[in-house]
PDB file of C-alpha atoms in Angstrom:
ATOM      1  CA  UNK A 113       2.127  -1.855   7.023  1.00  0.00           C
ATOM      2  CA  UNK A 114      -0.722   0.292   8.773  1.00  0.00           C
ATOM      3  CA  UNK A 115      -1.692   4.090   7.710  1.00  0.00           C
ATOM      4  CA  UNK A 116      -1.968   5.031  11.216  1.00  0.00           C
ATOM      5  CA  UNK A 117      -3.085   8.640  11.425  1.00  0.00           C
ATOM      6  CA  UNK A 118       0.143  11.000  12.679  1.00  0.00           C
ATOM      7  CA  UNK A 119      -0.044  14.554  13.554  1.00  0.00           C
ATOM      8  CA  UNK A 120       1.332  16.505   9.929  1.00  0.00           C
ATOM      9  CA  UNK A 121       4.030  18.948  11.791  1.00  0.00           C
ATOM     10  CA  UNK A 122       6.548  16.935  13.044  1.00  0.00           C
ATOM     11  CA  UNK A 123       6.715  14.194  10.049  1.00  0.00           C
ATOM     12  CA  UNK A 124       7.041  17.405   7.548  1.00  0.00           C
ATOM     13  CA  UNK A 125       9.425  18.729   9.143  1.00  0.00           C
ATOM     14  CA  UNK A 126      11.876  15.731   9.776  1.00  0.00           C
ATOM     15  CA  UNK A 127      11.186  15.593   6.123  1.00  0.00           C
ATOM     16  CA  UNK A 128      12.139  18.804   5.409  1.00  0.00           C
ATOM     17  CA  UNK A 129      15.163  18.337   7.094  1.00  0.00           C
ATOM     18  CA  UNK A 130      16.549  15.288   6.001  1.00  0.00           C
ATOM     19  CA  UNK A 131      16.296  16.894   2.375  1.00  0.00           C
ATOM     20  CA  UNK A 132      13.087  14.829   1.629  1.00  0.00           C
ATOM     21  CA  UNK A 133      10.585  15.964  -0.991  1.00  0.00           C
ATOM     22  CA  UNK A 134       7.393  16.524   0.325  1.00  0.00           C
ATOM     23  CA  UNK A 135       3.843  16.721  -1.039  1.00  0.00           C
ATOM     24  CA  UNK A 136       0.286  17.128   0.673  1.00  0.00           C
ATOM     25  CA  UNK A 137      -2.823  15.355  -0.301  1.00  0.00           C
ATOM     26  CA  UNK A 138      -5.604  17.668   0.658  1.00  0.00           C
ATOM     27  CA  UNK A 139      -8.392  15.602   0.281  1.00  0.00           C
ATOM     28  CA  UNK A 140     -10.874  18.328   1.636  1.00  0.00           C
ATOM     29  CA  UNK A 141     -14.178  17.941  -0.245  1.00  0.00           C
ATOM     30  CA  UNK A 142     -13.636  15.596  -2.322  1.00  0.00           C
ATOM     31  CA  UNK A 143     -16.787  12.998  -2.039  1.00  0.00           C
ATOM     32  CA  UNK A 144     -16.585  11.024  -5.418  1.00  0.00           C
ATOM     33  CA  UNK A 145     -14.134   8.918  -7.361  1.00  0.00           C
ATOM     34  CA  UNK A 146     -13.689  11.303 -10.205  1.00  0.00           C
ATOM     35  CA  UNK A 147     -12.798  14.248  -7.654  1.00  0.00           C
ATOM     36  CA  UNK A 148     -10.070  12.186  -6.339  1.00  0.00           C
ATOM     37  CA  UNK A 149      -8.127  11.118  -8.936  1.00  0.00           C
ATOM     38  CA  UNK A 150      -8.064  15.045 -10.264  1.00  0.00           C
ATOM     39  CA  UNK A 151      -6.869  15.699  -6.850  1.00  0.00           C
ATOM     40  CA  UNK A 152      -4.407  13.321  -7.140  1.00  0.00           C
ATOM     41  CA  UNK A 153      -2.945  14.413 -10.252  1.00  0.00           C
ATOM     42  CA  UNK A 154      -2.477  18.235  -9.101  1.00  0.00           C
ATOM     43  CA  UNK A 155      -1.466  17.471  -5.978  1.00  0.00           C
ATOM     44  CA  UNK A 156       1.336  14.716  -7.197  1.00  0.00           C
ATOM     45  CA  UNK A 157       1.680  16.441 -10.265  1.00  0.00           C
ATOM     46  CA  UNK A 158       1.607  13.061 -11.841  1.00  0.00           C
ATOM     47  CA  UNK A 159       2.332  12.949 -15.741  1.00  0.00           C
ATOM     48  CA  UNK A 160      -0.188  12.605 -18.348  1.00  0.00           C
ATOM     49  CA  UNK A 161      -0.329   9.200 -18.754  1.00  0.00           C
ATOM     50  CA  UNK A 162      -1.593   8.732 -15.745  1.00  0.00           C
ATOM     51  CA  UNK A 163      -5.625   8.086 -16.195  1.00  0.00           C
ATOM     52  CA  UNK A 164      -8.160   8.037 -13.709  1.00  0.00           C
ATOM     53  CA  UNK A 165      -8.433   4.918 -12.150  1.00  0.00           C
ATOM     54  CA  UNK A 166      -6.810   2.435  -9.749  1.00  0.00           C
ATOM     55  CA  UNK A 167      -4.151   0.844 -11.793  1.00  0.00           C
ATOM     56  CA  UNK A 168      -2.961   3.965 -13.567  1.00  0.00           C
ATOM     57  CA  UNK A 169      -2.367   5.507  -9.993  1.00  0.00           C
ATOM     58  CA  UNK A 170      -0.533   2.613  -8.559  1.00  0.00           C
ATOM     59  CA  UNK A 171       1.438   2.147 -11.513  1.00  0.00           C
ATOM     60  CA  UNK A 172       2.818   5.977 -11.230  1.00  0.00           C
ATOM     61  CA  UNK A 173       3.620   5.565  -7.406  1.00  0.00           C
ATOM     62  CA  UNK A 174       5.605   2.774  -8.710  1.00  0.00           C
ATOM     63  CA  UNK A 175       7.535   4.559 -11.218  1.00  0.00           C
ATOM     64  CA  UNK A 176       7.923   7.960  -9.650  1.00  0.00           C
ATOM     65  CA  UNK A 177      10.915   9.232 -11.789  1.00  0.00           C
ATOM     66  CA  UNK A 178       8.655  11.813 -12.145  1.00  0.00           C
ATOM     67  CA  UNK A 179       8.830  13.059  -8.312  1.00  0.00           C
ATOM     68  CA  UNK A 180      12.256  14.637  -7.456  1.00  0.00           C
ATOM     69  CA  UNK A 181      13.628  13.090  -4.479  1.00  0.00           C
ATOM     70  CA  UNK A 182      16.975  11.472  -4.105  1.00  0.00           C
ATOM     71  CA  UNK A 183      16.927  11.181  -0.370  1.00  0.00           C
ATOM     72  CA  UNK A 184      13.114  10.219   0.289  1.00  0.00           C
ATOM     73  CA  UNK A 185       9.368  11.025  -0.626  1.00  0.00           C
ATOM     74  CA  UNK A 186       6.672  11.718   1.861  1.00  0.00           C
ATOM     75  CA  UNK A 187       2.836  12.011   1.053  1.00  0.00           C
ATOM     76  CA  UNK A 188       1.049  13.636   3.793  1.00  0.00           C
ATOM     77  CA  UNK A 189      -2.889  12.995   3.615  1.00  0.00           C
ATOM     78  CA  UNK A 190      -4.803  15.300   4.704  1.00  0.00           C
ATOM     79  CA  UNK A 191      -8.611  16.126   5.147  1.00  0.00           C
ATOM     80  CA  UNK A 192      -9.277  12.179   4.293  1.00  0.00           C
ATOM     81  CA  UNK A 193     -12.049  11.665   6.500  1.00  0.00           C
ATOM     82  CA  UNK A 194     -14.817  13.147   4.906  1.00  0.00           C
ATOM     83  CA  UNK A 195     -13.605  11.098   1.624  1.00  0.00           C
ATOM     84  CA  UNK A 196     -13.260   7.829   4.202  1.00  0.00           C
ATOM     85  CA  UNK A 197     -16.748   8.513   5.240  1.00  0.00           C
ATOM     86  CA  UNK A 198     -18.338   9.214   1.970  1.00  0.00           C
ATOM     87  CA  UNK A 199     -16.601   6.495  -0.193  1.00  0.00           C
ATOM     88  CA  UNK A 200     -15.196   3.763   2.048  1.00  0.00           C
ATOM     89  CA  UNK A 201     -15.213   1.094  -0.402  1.00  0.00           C
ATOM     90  CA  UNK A 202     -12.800   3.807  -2.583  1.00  0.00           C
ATOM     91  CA  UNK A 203     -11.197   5.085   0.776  1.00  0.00           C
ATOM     92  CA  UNK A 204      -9.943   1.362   1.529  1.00  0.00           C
ATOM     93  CA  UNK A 205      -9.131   0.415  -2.230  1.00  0.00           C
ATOM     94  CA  UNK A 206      -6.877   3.796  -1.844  1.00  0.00           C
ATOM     95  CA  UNK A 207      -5.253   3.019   1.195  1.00  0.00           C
ATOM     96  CA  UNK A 208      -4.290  -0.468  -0.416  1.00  0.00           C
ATOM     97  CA  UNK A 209      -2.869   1.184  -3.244  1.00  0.00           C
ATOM     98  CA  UNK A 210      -0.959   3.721  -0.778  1.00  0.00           C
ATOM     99  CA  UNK A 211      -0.444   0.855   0.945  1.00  0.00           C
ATOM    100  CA  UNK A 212       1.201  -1.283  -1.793  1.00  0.00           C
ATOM    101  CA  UNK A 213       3.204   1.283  -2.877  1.00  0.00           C
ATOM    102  CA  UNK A 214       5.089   2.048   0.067  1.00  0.00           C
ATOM    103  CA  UNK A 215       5.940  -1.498   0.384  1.00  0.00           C
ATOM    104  CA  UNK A 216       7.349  -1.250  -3.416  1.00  0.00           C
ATOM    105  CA  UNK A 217       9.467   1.237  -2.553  1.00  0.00           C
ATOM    106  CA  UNK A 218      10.498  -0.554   0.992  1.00  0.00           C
ATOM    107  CA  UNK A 219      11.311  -3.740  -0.964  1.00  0.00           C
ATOM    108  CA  UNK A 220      13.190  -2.079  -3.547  1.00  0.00           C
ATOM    109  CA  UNK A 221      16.343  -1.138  -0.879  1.00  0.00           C
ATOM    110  CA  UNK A 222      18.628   1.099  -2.628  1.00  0.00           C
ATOM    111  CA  UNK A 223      16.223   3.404  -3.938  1.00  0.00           C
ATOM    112  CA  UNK A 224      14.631   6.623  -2.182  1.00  0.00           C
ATOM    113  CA  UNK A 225      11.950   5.562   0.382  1.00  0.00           C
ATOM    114  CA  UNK A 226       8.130   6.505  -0.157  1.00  0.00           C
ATOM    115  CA  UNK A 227       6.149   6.977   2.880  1.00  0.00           C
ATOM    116  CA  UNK A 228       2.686   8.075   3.136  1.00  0.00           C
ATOM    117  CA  UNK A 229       1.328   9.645   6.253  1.00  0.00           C
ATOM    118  CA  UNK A 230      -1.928   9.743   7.084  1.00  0.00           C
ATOM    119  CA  UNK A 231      -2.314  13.276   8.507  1.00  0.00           C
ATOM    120  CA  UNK A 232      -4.637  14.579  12.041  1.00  0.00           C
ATOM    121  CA  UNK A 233      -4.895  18.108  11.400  1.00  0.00           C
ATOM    122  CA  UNK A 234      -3.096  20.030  13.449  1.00  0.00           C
ATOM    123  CA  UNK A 235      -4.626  22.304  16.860  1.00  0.00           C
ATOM    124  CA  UNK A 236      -5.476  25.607  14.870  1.00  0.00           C
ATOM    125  CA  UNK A 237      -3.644  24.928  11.888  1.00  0.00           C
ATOM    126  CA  UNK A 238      -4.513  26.886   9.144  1.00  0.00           C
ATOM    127  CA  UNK A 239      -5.989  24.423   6.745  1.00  0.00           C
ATOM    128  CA  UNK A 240      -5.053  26.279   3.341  1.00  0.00           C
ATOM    129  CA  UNK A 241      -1.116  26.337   4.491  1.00  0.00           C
ATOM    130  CA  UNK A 242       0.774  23.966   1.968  1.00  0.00           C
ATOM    131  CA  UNK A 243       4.304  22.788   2.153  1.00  0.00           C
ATOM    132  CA  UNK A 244       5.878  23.937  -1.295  1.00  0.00           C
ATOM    133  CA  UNK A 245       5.034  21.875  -4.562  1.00  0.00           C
ATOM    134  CA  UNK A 246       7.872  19.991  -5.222  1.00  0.00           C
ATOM    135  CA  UNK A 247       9.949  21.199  -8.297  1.00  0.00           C
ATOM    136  CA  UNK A 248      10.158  19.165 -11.448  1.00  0.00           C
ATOM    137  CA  UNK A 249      13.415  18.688 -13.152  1.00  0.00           C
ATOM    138  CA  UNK A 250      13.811  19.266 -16.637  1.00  0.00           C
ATOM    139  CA  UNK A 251      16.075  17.017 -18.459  1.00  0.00           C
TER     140      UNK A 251
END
């Protein structure tokens, strides 16, 4: 499977529609490790056990029982070239773990689908417009 970068409207909002939840990955400024794995966790609102490194992260996208979604996930990246640029060693050890994780889910059949979209921004988007945080259930 390839990240291939995808303009963010149209995926978000056949997401939308097909009762998908949907969360964005702003990656804008973020230039170290450290940075990234905080921006992670707010913008997945991944539980507490989830440390910050490479493992812990792929081991939540894995999981995910934590993430709402009965029909399907999406995780739009976006702003990820300044990170790509900056960290590319980390930018490529990401995607793998992106990567890996989508093919989880893929080879797992009956569950709800994770996909993760590499966002382009969009022609005079406003770049601090987010989709709603996806709401957590309370059991």
């Amino acid at each position: 499977m390839t990240l291939d970068p995808q303009p963010l409207a149209p995926a978000l909002a056949a997401a939308v529609q097909a009762g998908w939840t949907t969360v964005r990955l702003d990656l804008d400024g973020v230039r170290t490790k450290a940075e990234l794995m905080r921006r992670c966790g707010e913008a997945l609102r991944l539980p507490d056990w989830v440390g910050g490194n490479w493992d812990a992260l792929a081991d939540a996208l894995r999981d995910l029982s934590w993430l709402p979604g009965t029909a399907g996930r999406l995780v739009a990246v976006t702003s990820w070239r300044g990170y790509a640029a900056a960290r590319p060693g980390d930018w490529e050890v990401l995607r793998e773990v992106l990567e890996e994780a989508v093919d989880f889910w893929r080879e797992a059949g009956a569950a709800p689908p994770l996909t993760v979209l590499l966002a382009e921004p969009e022609p005079g988007a406003d770049r601090g417009a987010r989709p709603p945080r996806p709401e957590r259930r309370r059991g």
